[in-house]
Amino acid sequence: MRKRLVAKVYIALVSGYLPRRDECSKRIAYDRTRRTAAVEPEAGSGRDPALRRLRFASAKTRFFPLAFTSDQQAGLVAAIPETGRTHQVRCHAAAMGIPLMGDRKYGGAPWDTFDDQYDPSMGDPRYILHATLFATTDPLRVWTAPFASATYGLLKRHFGDLSSVEHRLNEILPLACTGCAGSATIRV
């Protein structure tokens, strides 16, 4: 198996609930015409004719629950892709039943179902898929990025104090990048 030279940790705002750590290893193909990715259908499920022309490649993303709303309709998860396919995190999250909030392309719930201060006249906000850590392992270089203040404010309004999210991210950091433990701290 090839040694991973790049590690990434994303924080995603998702529609739905992830009760425990999980992973998705479904093969993915990116359709340049439709500008979306698709997971490979299960054998015998009757393949969509539009998918026949696509070339599926292996992909794996690990997901970790961070925080959820009291009604479990939305939450924050950490996503650690082990491969680098286009739209991989978005596609795998949707395949697991937790599409990104506001991500129309992959079936995410509309913003007005999550944020009561959402103003439709301002247009649709983008989904939240934030690269909070990027690291190379040979040589070891680590970059971290906290949320922009507006995003932090939105998440704090819905999830309260984010220090437990930050703590959980730093707990899973060694799973994303073995060499990063002790050399990086993730801040939200």
Coordinates of N, CA, C and O in Angstrom, one line a residue, residues 1-187:
M1 N 0.8 -1.2 0.0 CA 0.0 0.0 0.0 C 0.9 1.3 0.0 O 1.9 1.3 0.7
R2 N 0.5 2.3 -0.7 CA 1.2 3.5 -0.8 C 1.2 4.3 0.4 O 0.1 4.4 1.1
K3 N 2.3 4.9 0.8 CA 2.3 5.7 2.0 C 1.7 7.1 1.7 O 1.9 7.7 0.6
R4 N 0.8 7.5 2.6 CA 0.1 8.8 2.4 C 1.1 9.9 2.7 O 1.7 9.9 3.7
L5 N 1.2 10.9 1.8 CA 2.0 12.0 2.0 C 1.3 13.3 2.4 O 1.9 14.3 2.8
V6 N 0.0 13.3 2.3 CA -0.8 14.4 2.6 C -2.0 14.0 3.5 O -2.6 12.9 3.3
A7 N -2.2 14.8 4.5 CA -3.3 14.5 5.4 C -4.2 15.8 5.5 O -3.7 16.9 5.5
K8 N -5.5 15.5 5.5 CA -6.5 16.7 5.6 C -7.6 16.3 6.6 O -8.0 15.2 6.7
V9 N -8.0 17.3 7.3 CA -9.1 17.2 8.2 C -10.1 18.3 7.9 O -9.7 19.5 7.8
Y10 N -11.3 17.9 7.6 CA -12.4 18.9 7.2 C -13.4 18.9 8.4 O -13.7 17.9 9.0
I11 N -14.1 20.0 8.6 CA -15.3 20.1 9.4 C -16.4 20.4 8.5 O -16.3 21.3 7.7
A12 N -17.5 19.6 8.6 CA -18.6 19.8 7.7 C -19.9 20.0 8.6 O -20.1 19.3 9.6
L13 N -20.8 20.9 8.1 CA -22.1 21.0 8.7 C -23.0 20.2 7.9 O -23.2 20.4 6.7
V14 N -23.6 19.1 8.5 CA -24.4 18.2 7.8 C -25.9 18.2 8.2 O -26.2 18.7 9.3
S15 N -26.7 17.7 7.3 CA -28.1 17.5 7.5 C -28.2 16.0 8.0 O -27.8 15.1 7.3
G16 N -28.8 15.9 9.2 CA -28.9 14.5 9.7 C -28.0 14.3 10.9 O -27.5 15.2 11.5
Y17 N -27.9 13.0 11.3 CA -27.3 12.6 12.5 C -26.3 11.4 12.3 O -26.6 10.5 11.6
L18 N -25.1 11.5 12.9 CA -24.1 10.5 12.8 C -23.9 10.0 14.2 O -23.2 10.7 15.0
P19 N -24.4 8.9 14.7 CA -24.3 8.5 16.1 C -22.9 8.1 16.5 O -22.6 8.3 17.7
R20 N -22.1 7.6 15.6 CA -20.8 7.2 16.0 C -19.8 7.3 14.8 O -20.3 7.4 13.7
R21 N -18.6 7.1 15.1 CA -17.5 7.1 14.0 C -17.9 6.1 12.9 O -18.4 5.0 13.2
D22 N -17.7 6.5 11.7 CA -18.1 5.6 10.6 C -17.2 6.0 9.4 O -16.5 7.0 9.4
E23 N -17.2 5.1 8.4 CA -16.5 5.4 7.2 C -17.2 5.0 6.0 O -18.1 4.1 6.0
C24 N -16.9 5.6 4.8 CA -17.5 5.2 3.6 C -16.4 4.9 2.6 O -15.4 5.7 2.4
S25 N -16.4 3.7 2.0 CA -15.4 3.2 1.1 C -16.0 3.0 -0.3 O -15.4 2.2 -1.1
K26 N -17.1 3.6 -0.6 CA -17.7 3.4 -1.9 C -16.9 4.1 -3.0 O -16.3 5.2 -2.8
R27 N -16.8 3.4 -4.1 CA -16.0 3.9 -5.2 C -16.7 5.1 -5.8 O -18.0 5.2 -5.8
I28 N -15.9 6.1 -6.3 CA -16.5 7.4 -6.8 C -16.0 7.6 -8.2 O -14.9 7.3 -8.6
A29 N -16.9 8.2 -9.0 CA -16.5 8.8 -10.3 C -17.0 10.2 -10.4 O -18.1 10.5 -9.9
Y30 N -16.2 11.0 -11.0 CA -16.7 12.4 -11.2 C -17.1 12.6 -12.7 O -16.5 12.2 -13.6
D31 N -18.3 13.1 -12.8 CA -18.9 13.4 -14.1 C -18.7 14.9 -14.5 O -19.3 15.8 -13.9
R32 N -17.7 15.1 -15.4 CA -17.4 16.5 -15.8 C -18.5 17.2 -16.5 O -18.6 18.4 -16.4
T33 N -19.4 16.5 -17.1 CA -20.5 17.1 -17.8 C -21.5 17.6 -16.8 O -22.0 18.8 -16.9
R34 N -21.9 16.8 -15.8 CA -22.8 17.2 -14.8 C -22.2 18.0 -13.6 O -22.9 18.5 -12.8
R35 N -20.9 17.9 -13.6 CA -20.1 18.6 -12.5 C -20.5 18.0 -11.1 O -20.7 18.8 -10.2
T36 N -20.7 16.7 -11.0 CA -21.0 16.1 -9.8 C -20.3 14.8 -9.7 O -19.9 14.2 -10.8
A37 N -20.1 14.2 -8.5 CA -19.6 12.9 -8.4 C -20.7 11.9 -8.1 O -21.8 12.3 -7.6
A38 N -20.4 10.7 -8.3 CA -21.4 9.6 -8.0 C -20.7 8.4 -7.4 O -19.6 8.2 -7.7
V39 N -21.4 7.8 -6.5 CA -20.9 6.6 -5.9 C -21.3 5.4 -6.8 O -22.4 5.5 -7.5
E40 N -20.5 4.4 -6.9 CA -20.8 3.3 -7.7 C -22.0 2.5 -7.2 O -22.0 2.2 -6.0
P41 N -23.0 2.2 -8.0 CA -24.1 1.5 -7.5 C -23.8 0.1 -7.1 O -22.8 -0.5 -7.5
E42 N -24.5 -0.5 -6.1 CA -24.3 -1.8 -5.6 C -24.5 -2.8 -6.8 O -25.4 -2.5 -7.7
A43 N -23.8 -3.9 -6.8 CA -24.0 -4.9 -7.8 C -25.4 -5.4 -7.9 O -26.0 -5.6 -6.8
G44 N -26.0 -5.5 -9.1 CA -27.4 -6.0 -9.2 C -28.4 -4.9 -8.9 O -29.6 -5.2 -8.9
S45 N -28.0 -3.7 -8.7 CA -29.0 -2.7 -8.4 C -29.6 -2.0 -9.6 O -30.4 -1.1 -9.5
G46 N -29.1 -2.4 -10.8 CA -29.5 -1.7 -12.0 C -28.9 -0.4 -12.2 O -29.3 0.6 -11.7
R47 N -27.8 -0.4 -13.0 CA -27.0 0.8 -13.1 C -27.7 1.9 -14.0 O -28.2 1.5 -15.1
D48 N -27.7 3.1 -13.6 CA -28.2 4.2 -14.4 C -27.4 4.3 -15.6 O -26.2 4.3 -15.6
P49 N -28.0 4.3 -16.8 CA -27.3 4.4 -18.1 C -26.3 5.5 -18.1 O -25.2 5.4 -18.7
A50 N -26.6 6.6 -17.5 CA -25.6 7.8 -17.5 C -24.3 7.4 -16.8 O -23.3 8.1 -17.0
L51 N -24.4 6.5 -15.9 CA -23.2 6.1 -15.1 C -22.3 5.1 -15.8 O -21.1 4.9 -15.4
R52 N -22.8 4.5 -16.9 CA -22.0 3.5 -17.6 C -20.7 4.0 -18.2 O -19.7 3.4 -18.3
R53 N -20.7 5.3 -18.6 CA -19.5 5.9 -19.2 C -18.5 6.4 -18.2 O -17.4 6.7 -18.6
L54 N -18.8 6.4 -16.9 CA -17.9 6.9 -15.9 C -17.0 5.8 -15.4 O -17.3 4.6 -15.4
R55 N -15.8 6.3 -15.0 CA -14.7 5.4 -14.5 C -14.7 5.6 -13.0 O -14.3 6.6 -12.5
F56 N -15.1 4.6 -12.3 CA -15.1 4.6 -10.8 C -13.7 4.3 -10.3 O -13.0 3.4 -10.8
A57 N -13.3 5.0 -9.2 CA -12.1 4.7 -8.6 C -12.3 4.6 -7.1 O -13.2 5.1 -6.5
S58 N -11.4 3.9 -6.4 CA -11.5 3.7 -5.0 C -11.4 5.0 -4.2 O -10.8 5.9 -4.7
A59 N -12.1 5.1 -3.1 CA -12.2 6.3 -2.3 C -12.6 5.9 -0.9 O -13.3 4.9 -0.7
K60 N -12.0 6.6 0.1 CA -12.3 6.2 1.5 C -12.3 7.5 2.3 O -11.4 8.3 2.2
T61 N -13.4 7.7 3.1 CA -13.5 8.9 3.9 C -14.0 8.4 5.3 O -14.9 7.6 5.4
R62 N -13.3 8.9 6.3 CA -13.7 8.5 7.7 C -14.4 9.8 8.3 O -14.0 10.9 8.1
F63 N -15.5 9.5 9.0 CA -16.4 10.5 9.6 C -16.4 10.4 11.1 O -16.6 9.3 11.6
F64 N -16.3 11.5 11.8 CA -16.4 11.5 13.3 C -17.4 12.5 13.7 O -17.3 13.7 13.3
P65 N -18.4 12.1 14.6 CA -19.3 13.1 15.1 C -18.6 14.1 16.0 O -17.8 13.7 16.8
L66 N -19.0 15.4 15.9 CA -18.5 16.4 16.8 C -19.5 17.1 17.6 O -19.3 17.2 18.8
A67 N -20.6 17.5 17.0 CA -21.7 18.1 17.8 C -23.0 18.0 16.9 O -22.9 18.1 15.7
F68 N -24.2 17.9 17.6 CA -25.4 17.9 16.9 C -26.5 18.8 17.6 O -26.4 19.0 18.8
T69 N -27.4 19.2 16.8 CA -28.5 20.0 17.4 C -29.4 19.0 18.3 O -29.3 17.8 18.1
S70 N -30.1 19.6 19.2 CA -30.9 18.8 20.1 C -31.9 17.9 19.4 O -32.2 16.8 19.8
D71 N -32.4 18.3 18.2 CA -33.4 17.5 17.5 C -32.6 16.5 16.5 O -33.3 15.8 15.8
Q72 N -31.3 16.6 16.5 CA -30.5 15.7 15.7 C -30.7 15.9 14.2 O -30.5 14.9 13.4
Q73 N -31.2 17.0 13.8 CA -31.5 17.3 12.4 C -30.3 17.9 11.6 O -30.2 17.9 10.4
A74 N -29.3 18.3 12.4 CA -28.1 18.9 11.8 C -26.9 18.7 12.8 O -27.1 18.6 14.0
G75 N -25.7 18.7 12.3 CA -24.6 18.5 13.1 C -23.3 18.9 12.5 O -23.2 19.1 11.2
L76 N -22.2 18.9 13.3 CA -20.9 19.0 12.8 C -20.2 17.7 12.8 O -20.3 17.0 13.8
V77 N -19.5 17.4 11.8 CA -18.7 16.1 11.7 C -17.3 16.5 11.2 O -17.1 17.5 10.5
A78 N -16.3 15.7 11.6 CA -15.0 15.8 11.0 C -14.9 14.7 9.9 O -15.4 13.6 10.1
A79 N -14.4 15.1 8.8 CA -14.2 14.2 7.7 C -12.7 14.1 7.4 O -12.1 15.2 7.2
I80 N -12.2 12.9 7.3 CA -10.8 12.7 7.0 C -10.8 11.8 5.7 O -11.0 10.6 5.7
P81 N -10.5 12.4 4.6 CA -10.5 11.7 3.3 C -9.1 11.0 3.2 O -8.1 11.6 3.5
E82 N -9.1 9.7 2.9 CA -7.8 9.0 2.7 C -7.4 8.9 1.3 O -6.3 8.5 1.0
T83 N -8.3 9.3 0.4 CA -8.0 9.5 -1.0 C -8.4 10.9 -1.4 O -9.0 11.6 -0.6
G84 N -8.1 11.3 -2.6 CA -8.4 12.7 -3.0 C -9.2 12.8 -4.2 O -8.8 13.4 -5.2
R85 N -10.4 12.2 -4.2 CA -11.3 12.3 -5.4 C -12.1 13.7 -5.3 O -12.4 14.2 -4.3
T86 N -12.4 14.2 -6.5 CA -13.2 15.4 -6.6 C -14.5 15.2 -6.0 O -15.2 14.2 -6.3
H87 N -15.0 16.1 -5.1 CA -16.2 16.0 -4.4 C -16.3 14.8 -3.4 O -17.4 14.5 -3.0
Q88 N -15.2 14.2 -3.1 CA -15.3 13.0 -2.3 C -16.0 13.1 -1.0 O -16.9 12.3 -0.7
V89 N -15.7 14.1 -0.2 CA -16.4 14.3 1.1 C -17.9 14.5 0.9 O -18.7 13.9 1.6
R90 N -18.2 15.4 0.0 CA -19.6 15.7 -0.2 C -20.4 14.5 -0.7 O -21.5 14.2 -0.2
C91 N -19.8 13.7 -1.6 CA -20.4 12.5 -2.2 C -20.6 11.4 -1.1 O -21.6 10.8 -1.0
H92 N -19.5 11.2 -0.4 CA -19.6 10.1 0.6 C -20.5 10.5 1.8 O -21.2 9.7 2.3
A93 N -20.5 11.8 2.2 CA -21.5 12.2 3.2 C -22.9 12.0 2.8 O -23.7 11.4 3.5
A94 N -23.2 12.3 1.6 CA -24.6 12.1 1.0 C -24.9 10.6 1.0 O -26.0 10.1 1.3
A95 N -23.9 9.8 0.6 CA -24.1 8.3 0.5 C -24.4 7.7 1.9 O -25.1 6.7 2.0
M96 N -23.9 8.4 2.9 CA -24.1 7.9 4.3 C -25.3 8.5 4.9 O -25.7 8.2 6.1
G97 N -26.1 9.3 4.2 CA -27.3 9.9 4.7 C -27.1 11.1 5.5 O -28.0 11.5 6.3
I98 N -25.9 11.7 5.4 CA -25.7 13.0 6.1 C -25.1 14.0 5.1 O -24.0 14.5 5.3
P99 N -25.9 14.4 4.1 CA -25.4 15.4 3.1 C -25.1 16.7 3.8 O -25.7 17.0 4.9
L100 N -24.3 17.5 3.2 CA -23.9 18.8 3.8 C -25.1 19.7 3.7 O -25.9 19.8 2.7
M101 N -25.3 20.5 4.8 CA -26.4 21.4 4.9 C -26.3 22.4 3.7 O -25.3 23.0 3.5
G102 N -27.4 22.6 3.0 CA -27.4 23.6 1.9 C -26.8 23.1 0.6 O -26.8 23.8 -0.4
D103 N -26.3 21.9 0.6 CA -25.6 21.4 -0.6 C -26.6 20.7 -1.6 O -26.9 19.5 -1.5
R104 N -27.3 21.5 -2.4 CA -28.3 21.1 -3.3 C -27.9 20.0 -4.2 O -28.7 19.1 -4.5
K105 N -26.7 20.0 -4.6 CA -26.1 19.0 -5.6 C -26.2 17.6 -5.0 O -26.3 16.7 -5.8
Y106 N -26.0 17.5 -3.7 CA -26.0 16.2 -3.1 C -27.1 15.9 -2.1 O -26.9 15.0 -1.2
G107 N -28.1 16.7 -2.2 CA -29.3 16.4 -1.4 C -29.4 16.9 0.0 O -30.1 16.5 0.9
G108 N -28.6 18.0 0.3 CA -28.6 18.6 1.6 C -29.8 19.4 1.9 O -30.4 19.9 1.0
A109 N -30.2 19.4 3.1 CA -31.4 20.2 3.5 C -31.2 21.7 3.2 O -30.1 22.2 3.3
P110 N -32.3 22.4 2.9 CA -32.1 23.9 2.6 C -31.8 24.6 3.9 O -32.1 24.2 5.0
W111 N -31.1 25.7 3.8 CA -30.7 26.5 4.9 C -31.8 26.9 5.9 O -31.6 27.0 7.1
D112 N -33.0 27.2 5.3 CA -34.0 27.7 6.2 C -34.5 26.7 7.2 O -35.2 27.0 8.1
T113 N -34.2 25.4 6.9 CA -34.6 24.3 7.9 C -33.6 24.3 9.1 O -33.9 23.7 10.1
F114 N -32.5 25.0 8.9 CA -31.5 25.0 10.0 C -31.4 26.3 10.7 O -31.3 26.4 11.9
D115 N -31.3 27.4 10.0 CA -31.0 28.7 10.5 C -32.2 29.6 10.4 O -32.6 30.1 9.4
D116 N -32.8 29.9 11.6 CA -34.0 30.8 11.6 C -33.7 32.3 11.2 O -34.6 33.1 11.0
Q117 N -32.4 32.6 11.2 CA -32.0 34.0 10.8 C -31.6 34.0 9.3 O -31.2 35.0 8.8
Y118 N -31.8 32.9 8.6 CA -31.5 32.9 7.2 C -32.4 33.8 6.4 O -33.6 33.8 6.6
D119 N -31.8 34.6 5.6 CA -32.6 35.6 4.7 C -32.5 35.1 3.3 O -31.4 35.3 2.6
P120 N -33.6 34.6 2.7 CA -33.5 34.1 1.3 C -33.2 35.2 0.3 O -32.7 34.9 -0.8
S121 N -33.5 36.4 0.7 CA -33.2 37.5 -0.3 C -31.7 37.7 -0.5 O -31.3 38.4 -1.4
M122 N -30.9 37.2 0.4 CA -29.5 37.3 0.3 C -28.9 36.2 -0.6 O -27.7 36.2 -0.8
G123 N -29.7 35.3 -1.1 CA -29.2 34.2 -1.9 C -28.8 33.1 -1.0 O -28.7 33.2 0.2
D124 N -28.6 32.0 -1.6 CA -28.2 30.8 -0.9 C -26.7 30.9 -0.4 O -25.8 31.1 -1.2
P125 N -26.5 30.7 0.9 CA -25.1 30.6 1.4 C -24.5 29.3 0.9 O -25.2 28.3 0.6
R126 N -23.2 29.2 0.8 CA -22.5 28.0 0.5 C -22.7 27.0 1.6 O -22.9 27.4 2.8
Y127 N -22.5 25.8 1.3 CA -22.4 24.8 2.4 C -21.1 25.0 3.2 O -20.2 25.7 2.7
I128 N -21.0 24.4 4.4 CA -19.8 24.6 5.2 C -19.1 23.3 5.2 O -19.5 22.3 5.7
L129 N -17.9 23.3 4.5 CA -17.0 22.2 4.4 C -15.6 22.9 4.5 O -15.1 23.4 3.6
H130 N -15.1 22.9 5.7 CA -14.0 23.8 6.1 C -12.7 22.9 6.3 O -12.7 22.0 7.1
A131 N -11.7 23.1 5.5 CA -10.4 22.4 5.7 C -9.7 23.1 6.9 O -9.2 24.2 6.8
T132 N -9.8 22.3 8.0 CA -9.2 22.9 9.2 C -7.7 22.5 9.4 O -7.0 23.1 10.2
L133 N -7.3 21.4 8.7 CA -5.9 21.0 8.8 C -5.5 20.4 7.5 O -6.2 19.7 6.8
F134 N -4.3 20.8 7.1 CA -3.6 20.3 5.9 C -2.2 20.0 6.3 O -1.5 20.9 6.9
A135 N -1.7 18.8 6.0 CA -0.3 18.5 6.4 C 0.3 17.6 5.3 O -0.3 16.8 4.7
T136 N 1.6 17.8 5.2 CA 2.4 16.9 4.4 C 3.3 16.2 5.3 O 3.7 16.7 6.4
T137 N 3.6 14.9 5.0 CA 4.3 14.1 6.0 C 5.8 13.9 5.6 O 6.5 13.4 6.4
D138 N 6.2 14.2 4.4 CA 7.6 14.1 4.1 C 8.0 15.2 3.1 O 7.9 15.1 1.9
P139 N 8.5 16.3 3.7 CA 8.8 16.6 5.1 C 7.5 17.0 5.8 O 6.5 17.4 5.2
L140 N 7.5 16.9 7.1 CA 6.4 17.2 7.9 C 6.2 18.8 7.9 O 7.0 19.5 8.3
R141 N 5.0 19.2 7.4 CA 4.6 20.6 7.4 C 3.1 20.6 7.7 O 2.4 19.8 7.1
V142 N 2.7 21.4 8.6 CA 1.3 21.4 9.1 C 0.7 22.8 9.0 O 1.4 23.8 9.4
W143 N -0.5 22.9 8.4 CA -1.2 24.2 8.3 C -2.6 24.0 9.0 O -3.2 23.0 8.7
T144 N -3.0 24.9 9.8 CA -4.3 24.8 10.4 C -5.0 26.1 10.1 O -4.4 27.2 9.9
A145 N -6.3 26.1 10.0 CA -7.1 27.3 9.7 C -8.4 27.3 10.5 O -9.2 26.4 10.4
P146 N -8.6 28.3 11.4 CA -9.8 28.4 12.2 C -10.9 28.9 11.2 O -10.7 29.4 10.1
F147 N -12.2 28.8 11.7 CA -13.3 29.3 10.9 C -13.2 30.9 10.8 O -12.7 31.5 11.7
A148 N -13.8 31.4 9.7 CA -13.9 32.8 9.6 C -14.9 33.3 10.7 O -15.8 32.4 11.1
S149 N -14.9 34.5 11.1 CA -15.7 34.9 12.2 C -17.2 34.8 12.0 O -17.9 34.4 12.9
A150 N -17.7 35.0 10.8 CA -19.1 34.9 10.5 C -19.5 33.4 10.6 O -20.6 33.1 11.2
T151 N -18.7 32.5 10.1 CA -19.0 31.1 10.2 C -19.0 30.6 11.7 O -19.9 29.9 12.2
Y152 N -18.0 31.1 12.4 CA -17.8 30.7 13.8 C -19.1 31.2 14.6 O -19.7 30.5 15.4
G153 N -19.5 32.4 14.3 CA -20.7 33.0 15.0 C -22.0 32.2 14.7 O -22.8 31.9 15.6
L154 N -22.1 31.8 13.4 CA -23.3 30.9 13.0 C -23.3 29.6 13.8 O -24.3 29.2 14.4
L155 N -22.1 29.0 13.8 CA -22.0 27.7 14.5 C -22.2 27.8 16.0 O -22.8 26.9 16.6
K156 N -21.6 28.8 16.6 CA -21.7 29.0 18.0 C -23.2 29.3 18.4 O -23.7 28.8 19.4
R157 N -23.9 30.0 17.5 CA -25.3 30.2 17.8 C -26.1 28.9 17.9 O -27.1 28.8 18.6
H158 N -25.8 28.0 17.0 CA -26.5 26.7 17.0 C -26.0 25.6 17.9 O -26.7 24.7 18.3
F159 N -24.7 25.6 18.1 CA -24.1 24.5 18.9 C -23.5 24.9 20.2 O -22.9 24.1 20.9
G160 N -23.6 26.2 20.5 CA -23.1 26.7 21.8 C -21.6 26.8 21.8 O -20.9 27.0 20.7
D161 N -21.0 26.7 23.0 CA -19.5 26.7 23.1 C -18.9 25.6 22.2 O -19.2 24.5 22.3
L162 N -17.9 26.0 21.4 CA -17.3 25.1 20.5 C -16.0 24.5 21.0 O -15.3 23.8 20.3
S163 N -15.8 24.7 22.3 CA -14.5 24.1 22.8 C -14.5 22.6 22.8 O -13.5 22.0 22.7
S164 N -15.7 22.0 23.0 CA -15.8 20.5 23.0 C -15.5 20.0 21.5 O -14.9 19.0 21.3
V165 N -15.9 20.8 20.5 CA -15.6 20.4 19.1 C -14.1 20.5 18.9 O -13.5 19.6 18.3
E166 N -13.5 21.6 19.4 CA -12.1 21.7 19.3 C -11.3 20.6 19.9 O -10.4 20.0 19.4
H167 N -11.8 20.2 21.2 CA -11.1 19.2 21.9 C -11.2 17.8 21.2 O -10.2 17.1 21.0
R168 N -12.4 17.6 20.6 CA -12.6 16.3 19.9 C -11.8 16.3 18.6 O -11.2 15.2 18.3
L169 N -11.6 17.4 17.9 CA -10.8 17.4 16.7 C -9.3 17.1 17.1 O -8.7 16.4 16.3
N170 N -8.9 17.6 18.2 CA -7.5 17.4 18.6 C -7.3 15.9 19.0 O -6.2 15.4 18.9
E171 N -8.4 15.3 19.5 CA -8.3 13.9 19.9 C -8.1 13.0 18.6 O -7.4 12.0 18.6
I172 N -8.8 13.4 17.5 CA -8.8 12.5 16.3 C -7.6 12.9 15.4 O -7.3 12.2 14.4
L173 N -6.9 14.0 15.7 CA -5.8 14.5 14.9 C -4.8 13.4 14.6 O -4.4 13.2 13.4
P174 N -4.4 12.6 15.5 CA -3.4 11.5 15.2 C -3.9 10.4 14.3 O -3.1 9.8 13.6
L175 N -5.2 10.3 14.1 CA -5.8 9.4 13.2 C -5.7 9.9 11.7 O -5.6 9.1 10.8
A176 N -5.6 11.2 11.6 CA -5.4 11.8 10.3 C -4.0 11.9 9.9 O -3.6 11.7 8.7
C177 N -3.1 12.2 10.8 CA -1.7 12.4 10.6 C -0.9 12.0 11.8 O -0.9 12.7 12.8
T178 N -0.3 10.8 11.7 CA 0.4 10.3 12.8 C 1.6 11.2 13.3 O 1.8 11.4 14.4
G179 N 2.2 11.8 12.3 CA 3.3 12.7 12.7 C 2.9 14.1 13.2 O 3.7 14.9 13.7
C180 N 1.6 14.4 13.1 CA 1.1 15.7 13.5 C 0.9 15.9 15.0 O 0.9 17.0 15.5
A181 N 0.6 14.7 15.6 CA 0.4 14.8 17.1 C 1.5 15.5 17.8 O 2.7 15.1 17.6
G182 N 1.2 16.5 18.6 CA 2.2 17.2 19.3 C 2.8 18.4 18.5 O 3.4 19.3 19.0
S183 N 2.7 18.4 17.2 CA 3.2 19.4 16.3 C 2.2 20.4 15.8 O 2.5 21.4 15.2
A184 N 0.9 20.1 16.1 CA -0.2 20.9 15.7 C -1.3 20.9 16.7 O -1.5 19.9 17.3
T185 N -2.1 22.0 16.7 CA -3.3 22.1 17.5 C -4.3 22.7 16.6 O -4.1 23.8 16.0
I186 N -5.5 22.1 16.5 CA -6.6 22.6 15.7 C -7.4 23.6 16.6 O -7.8 23.3 17.7
R187 N -7.6 24.8 16.0 CA -8.5 25.8 16.6 C -9.6 26.0 15.7 O -9.5 26.1 14.5

